[in-house]
XYZ file of N, CA, C and O in Angstrom:
812
model
N 9.501 -20.008 13.484
C 8.791 -19.451 12.605
C 7.436 -19.500 12.341
O 6.646 -18.157 12.149
N 6.533 -20.431 13.003
C 4.912 -20.556 13.156
C 4.780 -19.705 13.591
O 4.075 -18.513 14.082
N 5.397 -19.481 15.196
C 5.176 -18.613 16.347
C 6.214 -17.929 15.701
O 4.473 -16.113 16.454
N 6.956 -16.959 15.376
C 6.862 -15.408 14.358
C 5.657 -15.737 14.080
O 5.206 -13.966 14.512
N 5.302 -16.241 13.049
C 4.477 -15.610 12.565
C 3.211 -15.431 12.908
O 2.636 -14.689 12.792
N 2.475 -16.534 14.525
C 1.290 -15.796 14.276
C 1.218 -14.383 15.641
O 0.036 -13.782 15.873
N 2.618 -14.559 16.079
C 3.119 -13.287 16.802
C 2.646 -12.422 15.870
O 1.997 -11.127 16.597
N 3.438 -11.967 14.670
C 3.343 -11.114 13.254
C 2.171 -10.972 13.081
O 0.775 -9.261 13.322
N 0.819 -11.784 13.194
C -0.651 -11.360 12.570
C -0.934 -10.852 13.537
O -2.049 -10.273 13.807
N -1.359 -11.636 15.075
C -1.677 -11.039 15.883
C -0.963 -9.479 16.869
O -2.640 -8.553 17.046
N -0.354 -8.848 16.462
C -0.039 -8.106 16.429
C -0.385 -7.139 15.673
O -0.567 -6.039 16.411
N -0.557 -7.221 14.533
C -1.280 -6.884 13.016
C -2.299 -6.661 13.673
O -2.935 -5.434 13.140
N -3.668 -7.523 14.031
C -4.554 -6.706 14.020
C -5.295 -6.269 16.413
O -5.968 -4.932 15.834
N -3.930 -6.351 15.855
C -4.179 -5.672 17.491
C -4.090 -3.854 16.622
O -4.859 -2.787 17.612
N -2.477 -3.509 16.153
C -2.330 -2.274 15.977
C -3.693 -1.734 15.196
O -3.696 -0.530 15.140
N -4.072 -2.552 13.843
C -4.610 -2.165 13.372
C -6.320 -1.330 14.081
O -6.694 -0.227 13.429
N -6.500 -1.895 14.998
C -7.452 -2.722 15.423
C -7.457 -0.883 16.845
O -7.983 0.256 16.837
N -5.917 -0.955 17.250
C -6.323 0.342 18.473
C -4.432 1.850 18.046
O -5.257 2.050 18.641
N -4.067 1.402 17.189
C -2.564 2.068 17.107
C -1.418 1.467 18.204
O -1.951 0.988 18.057
N -0.507 2.017 17.779
C 0.667 1.843 18.487
C 0.012 2.933 19.701
O 0.782 1.866 20.322
N 0.446 3.343 20.205
C 0.152 4.193 21.370
C -0.758 2.845 21.753
O -0.442 2.660 23.209
N -1.909 2.814 22.023
C -3.177 1.694 22.755
C -2.859 0.686 22.920
O -3.436 -0.269 23.373
N -2.073 -0.436 22.339
C -1.541 -1.501 22.446
C -0.554 -1.825 23.593
O 0.294 -1.288 22.964
N -0.175 -3.642 23.698
C 0.221 -3.488 24.593
C 0.968 -5.207 24.355
O -0.298 -5.693 23.973
N 1.716 -5.052 24.517
C 2.379 -6.192 24.515
C 1.278 -7.374 25.122
O 0.950 -8.702 24.644
N 1.075 -7.028 26.051
C -0.159 -8.097 26.687
C -1.225 -8.105 25.863
O -1.616 -9.971 25.977
N -1.729 -7.736 25.178
C -3.027 -7.195 24.855
C -2.112 -8.893 23.018
O -3.156 -9.352 22.480
N -0.959 -8.066 22.135
C -0.735 -9.172 22.164
C -0.413 -10.503 21.493
O -1.277 -11.660 21.427
N -0.213 -11.043 23.270
C 0.597 -11.592 23.525
C -0.891 -12.714 23.667
O -0.944 -13.829 22.899
N -1.576 -11.984 24.163
C -3.339 -13.554 24.408
C -3.644 -12.688 23.360
O -4.346 -14.176 23.361
N -3.422 -12.047 22.160
C -4.191 -12.438 21.032
C -2.855 -13.588 19.625
O -3.820 -14.226 18.859
N -2.853 -13.408 19.924
C -1.443 -14.700 19.738
C -1.732 -15.593 21.071
O -1.097 -17.078 19.745
N -2.042 -15.600 21.795
C -1.841 -17.179 22.997
C -0.699 -18.286 22.582
O -0.772 -19.013 22.418
N 0.209 -17.005 22.853
C 2.167 -17.095 23.102
C 1.756 -17.195 24.413
O 1.693 -15.965 25.199
N 3.631 -17.939 25.185
C 3.562 -17.408 26.713
C 5.124 -16.169 26.687
O 5.555 -15.231 25.188
N 4.925 -15.211 27.283
C 5.862 -14.415 27.491
C 7.559 -15.072 26.684
O 7.276 -13.748 26.499
N 7.970 -16.355 27.084
C 8.784 -16.180 26.589
C 9.027 -16.210 25.306
O 9.977 -16.657 23.997
N 8.029 -16.727 24.836
C 7.433 -17.567 23.064
C 7.373 -16.122 23.044
O 8.173 -15.741 21.525
N 6.825 -15.236 22.857
C 6.430 -13.768 22.764
C 8.157 -12.660 21.925
O 8.890 -12.952 21.636
N 8.763 -12.895 23.642
C 10.645 -12.538 23.982
C 11.617 -12.759 22.974
O 12.337 -12.243 22.750
N 10.581 -14.309 23.154
C 12.747 -15.131 22.266
C 12.265 -14.075 20.520
O 13.707 -14.391 19.970
N 11.337 -14.270 19.673
C 10.668 -13.266 18.882
C 11.306 -12.168 18.719
O 11.509 -11.066 18.111
N 10.963 -10.965 19.781
C 10.416 -9.768 19.479
C 11.158 -9.461 21.115
O 10.905 -9.379 22.124
N 12.271 -8.722 21.613
C 12.266 -7.929 22.682
C 10.947 -7.179 23.142
O 11.264 -6.287 24.248
N 10.178 -5.689 22.461
C 9.857 -4.801 22.182
C 9.115 -4.730 21.019
O 8.597 -5.196 20.088
N 7.134 -3.417 22.127
C 6.382 -3.837 20.969
C 7.391 -2.670 20.027
O 7.074 -3.761 19.027
N 8.387 -1.696 20.419
C 7.900 -0.982 19.241
C 9.575 -2.635 18.005
O 9.135 -1.772 17.136
N 10.141 -3.627 18.642
C 10.011 -4.556 17.906
C 9.251 -4.989 16.522
O 9.430 -5.142 15.399
N 8.150 -5.722 17.256
C 7.204 -6.424 16.451
C 6.306 -5.104 15.948
O 6.315 -5.654 14.477
N 6.042 -4.059 16.253
C 5.883 -2.573 14.854
C 7.121 -3.162 14.009
O 5.919 -2.778 12.723
N 7.914 -2.242 14.064
C 9.163 -2.436 13.331
C 9.224 -3.467 11.634
O 9.442 -3.366 10.468
N 9.018 -4.731 12.813
C 8.638 -6.283 12.032
C 7.529 -5.941 11.412
O 7.571 -6.511 9.549
N 6.470 -5.651 11.100
C 4.802 -5.398 10.815
C 5.718 -4.358 9.508
O 5.022 -4.989 8.153
N 6.429 -3.699 9.795
C 6.106 -2.555 8.525
C 7.282 -3.227 7.608
O 7.447 -2.602 6.813
N 8.465 -3.262 8.292
C 9.262 -4.058 7.075
C 8.278 -5.025 5.766
O 9.441 -5.201 5.485
N 8.389 -5.843 6.902
C 7.628 -6.757 5.864
C 6.142 -6.193 4.823
O 5.197 -7.356 4.031
N 6.241 -5.389 4.958
C 5.595 -4.591 4.608
C 4.766 -5.490 2.743
O 3.138 -5.983 2.548
N 5.658 -5.564 1.940
C 5.707 -5.629 0.763
C 4.809 -7.589 0.480
O 4.660 -7.470 -0.755
N 5.104 -8.253 1.524
C 5.547 -9.332 1.633
C 4.434 -10.050 1.654
O 3.774 -10.754 1.852
N 3.436 -8.834 2.444
C 1.740 -9.160 2.785
C 1.011 -9.239 1.220
O -0.150 -8.968 1.613
N 1.152 -7.993 0.904
C 0.681 -8.485 -0.678
C 0.658 -9.195 -2.238
O 2.046 -9.751 -1.852
N 0.189 -10.484 -2.896
C 1.091 -10.456 -3.884
C -0.048 -9.991 -4.914
O -1.241 -9.710 -5.289
N 1.172 -8.890 -6.127
C 0.100 -8.146 -6.705
C -0.114 -8.335 -8.110
O 0.221 -9.682 -7.955
N -0.857 -7.896 -8.710
C -1.737 -8.544 -9.804
C -0.573 -8.807 -10.981
O 0.818 -8.662 -11.263
N -0.942 -9.665 -11.650
C 0.258 -10.436 -12.852
C -0.081 -9.751 -14.487
O -2.051 -8.956 -14.408
N 0.448 -10.108 -15.147
C 0.255 -9.160 -16.225
C 0.986 -8.664 -17.118
O 2.968 -8.254 -15.579
N 1.869 -7.740 -17.740
C 3.017 -7.442 -18.348
C 3.633 -5.742 -17.745
O 2.353 -5.128 -17.555
N 4.277 -5.774 -17.510
C 4.776 -4.521 -17.098
C 4.345 -3.333 -17.965
O 4.888 -3.694 -19.126
N 4.135 -1.950 -17.115
C 3.363 -0.678 -17.918
C 1.738 0.021 -17.375
O 2.147 -0.350 -16.487
N 1.620 0.878 -18.108
C 1.169 2.041 -17.413
C -0.742 0.651 -17.146
O -1.173 0.957 -15.538
N -1.270 -0.746 -17.544
C -2.221 -0.954 -17.437
C -1.682 -2.035 -16.060
O -2.583 -1.769 -14.900
N -0.729 -2.360 -15.685
C -0.643 -2.630 -14.787
C -0.300 -2.167 -13.656
O -1.058 -2.694 -12.318
N 0.362 -0.868 -13.573
C 0.727 0.335 -12.814
C -1.085 0.459 -11.842
O -1.067 1.216 -11.212
N -1.987 0.345 -12.982
C -3.606 1.149 -12.592
C -3.817 -0.061 -12.078
O -4.586 0.262 -10.707
N -3.323 -1.430 -12.649
C -4.303 -2.436 -11.402
C -4.005 -2.560 -10.609
O -4.197 -3.605 -8.858
N -2.540 -2.433 -9.801
C -1.678 -2.707 -8.483
C -2.194 -1.615 -7.884
O -2.717 -1.940 -6.504
N -2.518 -0.211 -8.773
C -3.063 0.534 -7.468
C -4.733 0.854 -6.634
O -5.033 0.370 -6.118
N -5.115 -0.338 -7.602
C -6.577 -0.694 -7.485
C -6.190 -1.999 -6.868
O -7.162 -1.757 -5.217
N -5.775 -2.764 -7.174
C -5.332 -3.904 -6.070
C -5.472 -3.400 -4.558
O -5.644 -4.475 -3.704
N -4.600 -2.974 -4.819
C -3.459 -2.116 -2.942
C -4.982 -1.530 -2.328
O -5.339 -1.860 -0.930
N -5.849 -0.674 -2.932
C -6.740 -0.098 -2.039
C -7.478 -1.354 -1.327
O -8.299 -1.880 -0.685
N -8.153 -2.424 -2.593
C -8.591 -3.393 -2.111
C -8.024 -4.393 -1.240
O -8.574 -4.998 -0.039
N -6.382 -4.340 -0.642
C -6.011 -4.752 0.391
C -5.638 -4.301 1.227
O -5.804 -4.019 2.535
N -6.248 -2.589 1.104
C -6.103 -1.770 2.575
C -7.512 -2.236 3.177
O -7.993 -2.223 4.317
N -8.726 -2.614 2.649
C -9.986 -2.371 2.710
C -10.083 -3.888 3.542
O -10.877 -4.903 4.199
N -9.421 -5.022 2.892
C -9.524 -7.030 3.480
C -8.637 -7.053 3.742
O -8.613 -7.753 4.631
N -7.097 -6.967 3.748
C -6.078 -7.850 4.358
C -5.547 -6.821 5.468
O -4.478 -5.435 6.029
N -5.746 -7.545 6.785
C -5.301 -7.301 8.286
C -3.674 -6.347 8.435
O -3.175 -5.474 8.547
N -3.148 -7.297 7.871
C -1.658 -7.568 8.436
C -1.109 -6.289 7.326
O -0.163 -5.325 7.375
N -1.438 -5.687 5.729
C -1.187 -5.002 4.639
C -1.494 -3.416 5.058
O -0.462 -3.222 5.352
N -2.736 -3.521 5.990
C -3.439 -2.318 7.051
C -3.014 -2.067 7.740
O -2.396 0.009 7.782
N -1.950 -2.755 8.618
C -1.351 -2.560 10.286
C -0.134 -2.117 9.766
O 0.105 -1.388 10.453
N 0.642 -3.053 8.719
C 1.626 -1.716 8.185
C 1.530 -0.800 8.142
O 2.411 0.333 8.417
N 0.361 -0.411 7.122
C 0.239 1.254 6.564
C 0.384 2.284 6.958
O 0.595 2.880 7.123
N -0.169 2.160 8.924
C -0.933 2.411 9.908
C 0.494 2.690 11.033
O 0.532 3.953 10.578
N 1.029 1.877 10.448
C 2.399 1.948 11.613
C 3.528 3.086 10.579
O 3.627 3.680 11.259
N 3.806 2.956 9.451
C 3.688 3.145 8.651
C 3.812 4.524 8.678
O 4.820 5.962 8.735
N 2.987 5.379 8.862
C 2.486 6.429 8.754
C 2.608 7.595 10.327
O 2.848 7.989 11.230
N 2.463 5.966 11.772
C 2.573 5.821 12.955
C 4.095 5.891 13.295
O 3.901 6.500 14.354
N 5.226 5.696 12.361
C 6.076 5.494 12.676
C 6.733 6.115 14.514
O 7.523 6.317 15.129
N 6.172 7.073 14.090
C 6.963 8.439 14.732
C 6.791 8.264 16.608
O 7.381 8.414 17.644
N 5.718 7.622 16.475
C 4.988 7.189 18.324
C 6.179 6.356 18.919
O 5.952 6.153 19.414
N 6.659 6.195 17.572
C 7.479 4.689 18.317
C 9.046 4.873 17.814
O 10.632 3.977 17.928
N 9.436 6.627 17.994
C 11.075 6.486 17.736
C 11.949 6.453 15.618
O 12.368 6.854 15.607
N 10.463 6.011 14.924
C 10.473 5.832 14.246
C 10.938 7.132 12.645
O 10.028 8.010 12.972
N 11.458 7.049 11.433
C 11.557 8.183 10.855
C 12.218 7.429 9.709
O 13.110 8.074 8.499
N 11.745 6.756 9.250
C 12.601 5.267 8.231
C 10.908 5.822 6.986
O 10.017 4.866 7.167
N 11.606 5.705 5.440
C 10.971 6.014 4.452
C 10.859 5.159 3.976
O 10.349 5.065 2.883
N 11.199 4.043 4.372
C 12.160 2.442 3.082
C 10.197 2.322 2.530
O 10.473 1.022 1.506
N 9.881 2.148 3.485
C 8.339 1.479 3.285
C 7.394 2.432 1.740
O 7.311 1.998 1.182
N 7.921 3.023 2.535
C 7.004 4.387 0.657
C 8.676 3.712 -0.489
O 6.984 4.679 -1.490
N 9.862 4.118 0.197
C 10.375 3.955 -1.292
C 10.110 3.131 -2.496
O 10.960 2.544 -3.377
N 10.180 2.112 -1.662
C 9.866 0.599 -1.819
C 9.401 0.601 -2.798
O 8.932 0.109 -3.752
N 7.834 1.748 -2.941
C 6.795 0.802 -3.222
C 6.655 2.465 -4.618
O 6.384 2.454 -5.989
N 7.911 3.053 -4.073
C 7.770 3.817 -5.247
C 8.871 3.674 -6.330
O 8.702 3.240 -7.948
N 9.955 3.184 -5.578
C 10.408 1.614 -6.679
C 10.096 0.513 -7.702
O 10.151 0.783 -8.735
N 8.319 0.357 -6.962
C 7.823 -0.902 -7.840
C 7.507 0.470 -9.160
O 6.992 -0.063 -9.866
N 6.257 1.225 -8.529
C 5.845 2.240 -10.110
C 7.073 2.700 -10.639
O 6.488 2.506 -12.117
N 7.831 3.090 -10.166
C 8.549 3.382 -11.201
C 9.218 2.138 -12.412
O 9.171 2.400 -12.844
N 9.940 1.150 -11.708
C 9.183 -0.235 -12.208
C 8.624 0.017 -14.116
O 8.169 -0.227 -15.107
N 7.329 -0.314 -13.049
C 6.301 0.159 -14.399
C 5.840 0.765 -15.148
O 5.491 1.178 -16.164
N 6.388 1.798 -14.846
C 7.011 4.210 -15.655
C 7.353 3.177 -17.059
O 7.177 3.742 -18.015
N 8.284 2.588 -16.540
C 9.940 2.845 -17.088
C 9.681 1.623 -18.116
O 9.525 1.471 -19.585
N 9.095 0.231 -18.074
C 8.438 -0.367 -18.608
C 7.013 0.221 -18.957
O 7.360 0.045 -21.094
N 6.480 0.949 -19.067
C 5.140 1.677 -19.782
C 5.473 3.095 -21.169
O 4.982 3.139 -22.114
N 7.464 3.316 -20.122
C 7.714 4.141 -21.144
C 8.676 4.103 -22.232
O 8.565 3.605 -23.938
N 9.172 2.064 -22.511
C 9.475 1.039 -23.492
C 8.151 0.825 -24.403
O 8.525 0.645 -25.710
N 7.324 1.064 -23.477
C 6.237 0.901 -24.454
C 5.162 1.592 -25.335
O 3.821 1.994 -26.317
N 6.108 2.891 -25.286
C 5.893 3.984 -25.958
C 3.935 4.319 -25.336
O 3.698 5.135 -25.856
N 4.499 4.238 -23.572
C 2.559 4.464 -23.125
C 2.584 5.911 -22.494
O 1.937 6.816 -22.234
N 3.889 7.140 -22.217
C 4.302 7.896 -21.688
C 4.614 9.576 -22.544
O 4.876 9.094 -23.570
N 3.452 9.922 -22.271
C 4.028 11.514 -23.158
C 5.457 12.066 -22.238
O 6.347 11.735 -22.265
N 6.029 12.704 -23.524
C 7.382 13.237 -24.300
C 6.843 13.857 -22.138
O 6.255 14.885 -22.400
N 8.534 13.727 -22.171
C 9.032 14.690 -20.892
C 8.084 14.575 -19.755
O 9.311 15.027 -18.249
N 7.423 13.350 -19.875
C 8.007 12.941 -18.192
C 8.863 12.217 -17.318
O 9.603 11.236 -18.599
N 8.874 12.437 -16.411
C 10.098 12.418 -15.160
C 9.308 10.836 -14.801
O 8.787 11.039 -14.129
N 10.108 9.772 -15.057
C 9.202 8.425 -14.599
C 9.604 8.369 -13.183
O 8.592 8.298 -12.688
N 10.772 8.469 -12.410
C 10.581 8.231 -11.331
C 10.414 9.543 -10.395
O 9.408 9.250 -9.397
N 9.989 10.949 -10.916
C 9.629 12.092 -10.835
C 8.360 11.432 -10.108
O 7.813 11.303 -9.107
N 7.677 10.481 -11.134
C 6.142 10.648 -11.210
C 5.931 9.954 -9.712
O 5.142 9.766 -9.618
N 6.747 8.706 -10.626
C 7.021 7.217 -9.487
C 6.777 7.938 -7.347
O 5.924 8.069 -7.234
N 7.560 9.196 -7.604
C 6.988 9.518 -5.976
C 6.570 10.313 -5.904
O 6.202 10.581 -5.598
N 5.534 10.541 -6.291
C 4.966 11.581 -6.803
C 3.762 10.675 -6.527
O 2.203 10.887 -5.641
N 2.773 9.676 -7.061
C 2.142 9.511 -7.645
C 1.607 8.413 -5.678
O 0.306 7.884 -5.368
N 3.420 7.660 -5.468
C 3.303 7.012 -4.415
C 2.836 8.083 -3.233
O 2.253 7.770 -2.410
N 2.944 9.124 -3.430
C 2.613 10.330 -2.315
C 1.213 11.031 -2.463
O 0.612 10.641 -0.739
N 0.892 10.644 -3.553
C -0.645 11.198 -3.969
C -0.924 10.085 -3.596
O -2.581 10.126 -2.662
N -1.116 9.055 -3.861
C -1.732 7.673 -2.869
C -1.729 7.298 -1.626
O -3.174 6.564 -0.828
N -0.591 7.939 -1.221
C -0.774 7.674 0.699
C -1.911 8.255 0.956
O -2.051 8.436 1.658
N -1.783 10.030 0.957
C -2.803 11.311 0.822
C -4.154 10.601 1.145
O -5.122 10.799 1.395
N -4.402 9.647 -0.295
C -5.883 9.498 -0.768
C -6.363 8.291 0.210
O -6.968 8.272 0.995
N -5.098 7.262 0.808
C -5.542 6.237 1.223
C -6.100 6.817 2.341
O -6.715 6.389 3.377
N -5.174 7.544 3.333
C -5.516 7.946 4.568
C -6.750 8.986 5.041
O -7.157 8.706 5.912
N -7.066 10.094 3.974
C -8.088 10.671 3.688
C -9.412 9.345 3.559
O -10.397 9.874 4.527
N -9.252 8.331 2.669
C -9.829 8.058 2.895
C -10.452 7.076 4.779
O -11.739 7.208 4.248
N -9.507 6.360 4.681
C -9.727 6.160 5.528
C -9.930 6.539 7.513
O -11.034 5.761 8.001
N -9.436 7.508 6.910
C -9.933 9.059 8.261
C -11.977 9.340 7.915
O -12.648 9.386 9.093
N -12.132 9.722 6.645
C -13.315 9.816 6.039
C -14.482 9.196 6.522
O -16.153 9.558 6.630
N -14.596 8.114 5.937
C -15.235 7.122 5.472
C -14.587 5.905 5.763
O -15.641 4.278 5.292
N -13.408 5.587 6.894
C -13.280 4.055 7.271
C -12.618 3.061 5.173
O -12.589 1.878 5.541
N -12.311 3.826 5.022
C -11.262 3.697 3.043
C -12.946 3.251 2.464
O -12.890 2.425 1.758
N -14.450 2.757 2.605
C -15.613 2.763 1.690
C -15.635 3.205 0.009
O -15.680 2.339 -0.092
N -14.921 3.931 0.431
C -14.845 4.819 -0.759
C -13.107 4.745 -1.062
O -13.037 5.942 -2.878
N -12.638 4.832 -0.637
C -10.798 4.211 -1.794
C -10.907 4.444 -3.009
O -9.999 4.720 -3.787
N -11.657 2.973 -3.589
C -12.023 2.513 -4.954
C -12.661 3.563 -5.630
O -11.704 4.024 -6.712
N -13.190 4.864 -4.988
C -13.323 5.140 -5.915
C -12.652 6.709 -5.938
O -12.407 7.881 -6.700
N -12.171 6.711 -4.810
C -10.330 7.988 -4.937
C -9.996 7.648 -5.366
O -8.917 8.525 -5.697
N -9.523 6.439 -5.477
C -7.546 6.167 -6.358
C -8.085 6.436 -8.092
O -7.684 6.822 -9.315
N -9.456 6.064 -8.403
C -10.858 6.701 -9.519
C -10.198 8.258 -10.148
O -9.426 8.832 -11.267
N -10.701 9.080 -9.119
C -10.402 10.471 -8.728
C -9.113 10.959 -9.435
O -8.663 10.944 -10.446
N -8.318 9.473 -8.281
C -6.746 10.445 -9.144
C -5.887 10.092 -10.422
O -5.829 10.965 -10.437
N -6.388 8.369 -11.336
C -5.877 8.178 -12.028
C -6.906 9.802 -13.228
O -6.388 9.612 -14.678
N -8.281 9.889 -12.745
C -8.096 10.560 -13.957
C -8.114 11.932 -13.960
O -8.033 12.559 -15.406
N -7.223 12.012 -13.330
C -6.155 13.326 -13.289
C -4.781 13.339 -13.869
O -4.689 14.040 -14.590
N -4.343 12.077 -12.833
C -3.442 11.631 -13.680
C -2.422 10.965 -15.304
O -2.574 11.810 -15.462
N -3.862 11.081 -15.104
C -3.416 9.765 -17.250
C -3.638 10.716 -17.654
O -2.580 10.543 -18.508
N -4.541 11.789 -17.599
C -4.213 12.738 -19.365
C -2.744 13.626 -19.289
O -1.833 14.267 -19.415
N -2.041 13.489 -17.898
C -1.104 14.477 -17.548
C 0.174 13.579 -18.526
O 1.601 14.240 -19.313
N -0.165 12.684 -18.013
C 1.882 11.174 -17.967
C 1.555 10.645 -19.078
O 1.904 10.140 -19.950
N 0.319 10.167 -19.928
C -0.625 9.293 -20.718
C -0.097 10.112 -21.795
O -1.227 10.835 -22.435
N 0.133 9.243 -23.308
C -0.239 8.836 -24.762
C -1.221 9.216 -24.622
O -2.375 8.432 -24.507
N -2.589 10.488 -25.537
C -4.070 10.516 -25.257
C -4.469 9.074 -26.726
O -5.631 8.512 -25.961
N -3.845 8.344 -27.278
C -4.531 7.197 -27.647
C -4.088 5.959 -26.892
O -5.223 4.434 -26.719
N -3.277 5.383 -26.152
C -3.360 4.793 -25.071
C -3.958 4.428 -24.325
O -4.688 3.994 -23.974
N -4.458 6.321 -23.865
C -5.965 6.672 -23.264
C -7.062 5.635 -22.519
O -7.777 4.880 -22.379
N -7.081 5.422 -24.444
C -8.626 4.879 -24.473
C -8.299 3.057 -24.739
O -9.218 2.376 -24.771
N -6.941 2.624 -24.476
C -6.812 1.225 -24.884
C -6.437 0.449 -23.096
O -7.471 -1.224 -22.963
N -6.587 1.415 -21.945
C -6.438 0.640 -20.907
C -7.360 1.305 -19.844
O -8.940 1.877 -19.842
N -7.775 -0.342 -19.291
C -9.102 -0.505 -18.204
C -8.741 0.530 -16.926
O -7.985 0.404 -16.168
N -9.615 1.727 -16.791
C -9.173 2.157 -15.981
C -10.051 2.213 -15.175
O -10.228 3.750 -14.097
N -10.935 1.513 -15.044
C -12.787 1.718 -14.447
C -12.535 1.218 -13.124
O -11.449 0.106 -12.370
N -12.051 1.463 -11.577
C -11.987 0.784 -10.812
C -13.228 -0.843 -10.221
O -14.111 -0.958 -11.200
N -12.866 -1.830 -10.005
C -12.972 -2.774 -10.308
C -13.991 -3.520 -9.268
O -13.434 -4.388 -7.550
N -15.638 -2.874 -9.725
C -16.781 -2.981 -8.419
C -17.923 -3.950 -10.017
O -18.263 -3.571 -10.432
N -18.680 -4.593 -8.601
C -19.954 -5.098 -9.749
C -20.344 -3.381 -9.363
O -20.550 -2.721 -9.716
N -21.878 -3.921 -10.881
C -22.201 -3.398 -11.427
C -22.831 -2.174 -12.329
O -23.110 -1.077 -12.935
N -21.266 -2.198 -12.735
C -19.864 -1.395 -14.111
C -20.161 -0.429 -13.456
O -20.267 0.364 -12.666
N -19.674 1.078 -14.294
C -18.769 1.789 -13.736
C -18.845 2.526 -15.423
O -18.412 1.934 -15.814
N -18.963 3.914 -15.210
C -18.393 4.996 -16.416
C -17.133 5.014 -16.377
O -15.822 4.846 -15.562
N -16.471 5.259 -17.800
C -14.785 5.012 -17.877
C -14.263 5.838 -17.428
O -15.012 8.005 -17.277
N -13.183 6.220 -16.742
C -12.690 7.415 -16.236
C -12.246 9.028 -17.345
O -12.067 9.785 -17.177
N -11.521 8.134 -17.918
C -10.579 9.032 -18.971
C -11.879 9.063 -20.513
O -11.597 7.056 -20.991
N -11.713 9.770 -21.184
C -11.875 9.628 -22.251
C -13.608 10.273 -23.097
O -14.414 9.121 -21.524
């Protein structure tokens, strides 16, 4: 298991740096410092390694604690942004999920898992009377997942994700008034977790 984890981490680093197409088994082996036998005992091909990295996406991050609802959903969105900036395993798995057609993949599972997590928070928000009437929890969970994916990809291309927290803040600036009750918004912590203080996004 240690060898498998070592290979996964090394592969994630290489995929993150090079992308799927430019990464090679030899480079991954050298980065992991494993033999060919050790590599092929766990993974038969580069595609198998890439699929394993994508499949483990949610296990690469530990989500913030707290009661389920809108606040935890907001906190999670900022936490994921920070993980994309700092966590190579998570960052590589996200990149490979985007690039999976390069290795013959067409699996939306990673996206669906995040949409389901968002949906659980929104269902809790409904129970806590935080959502506006008419908001469809599952539909908005899917829209939020898709929008977040687009925002992080644009931030990656434009600034290397340096402005990702600010981009996520902008996302909430437009989404919250559409889905949250006005009196709830005023109670939420909606500023990005950065030093130096920040202005409230809503209200």
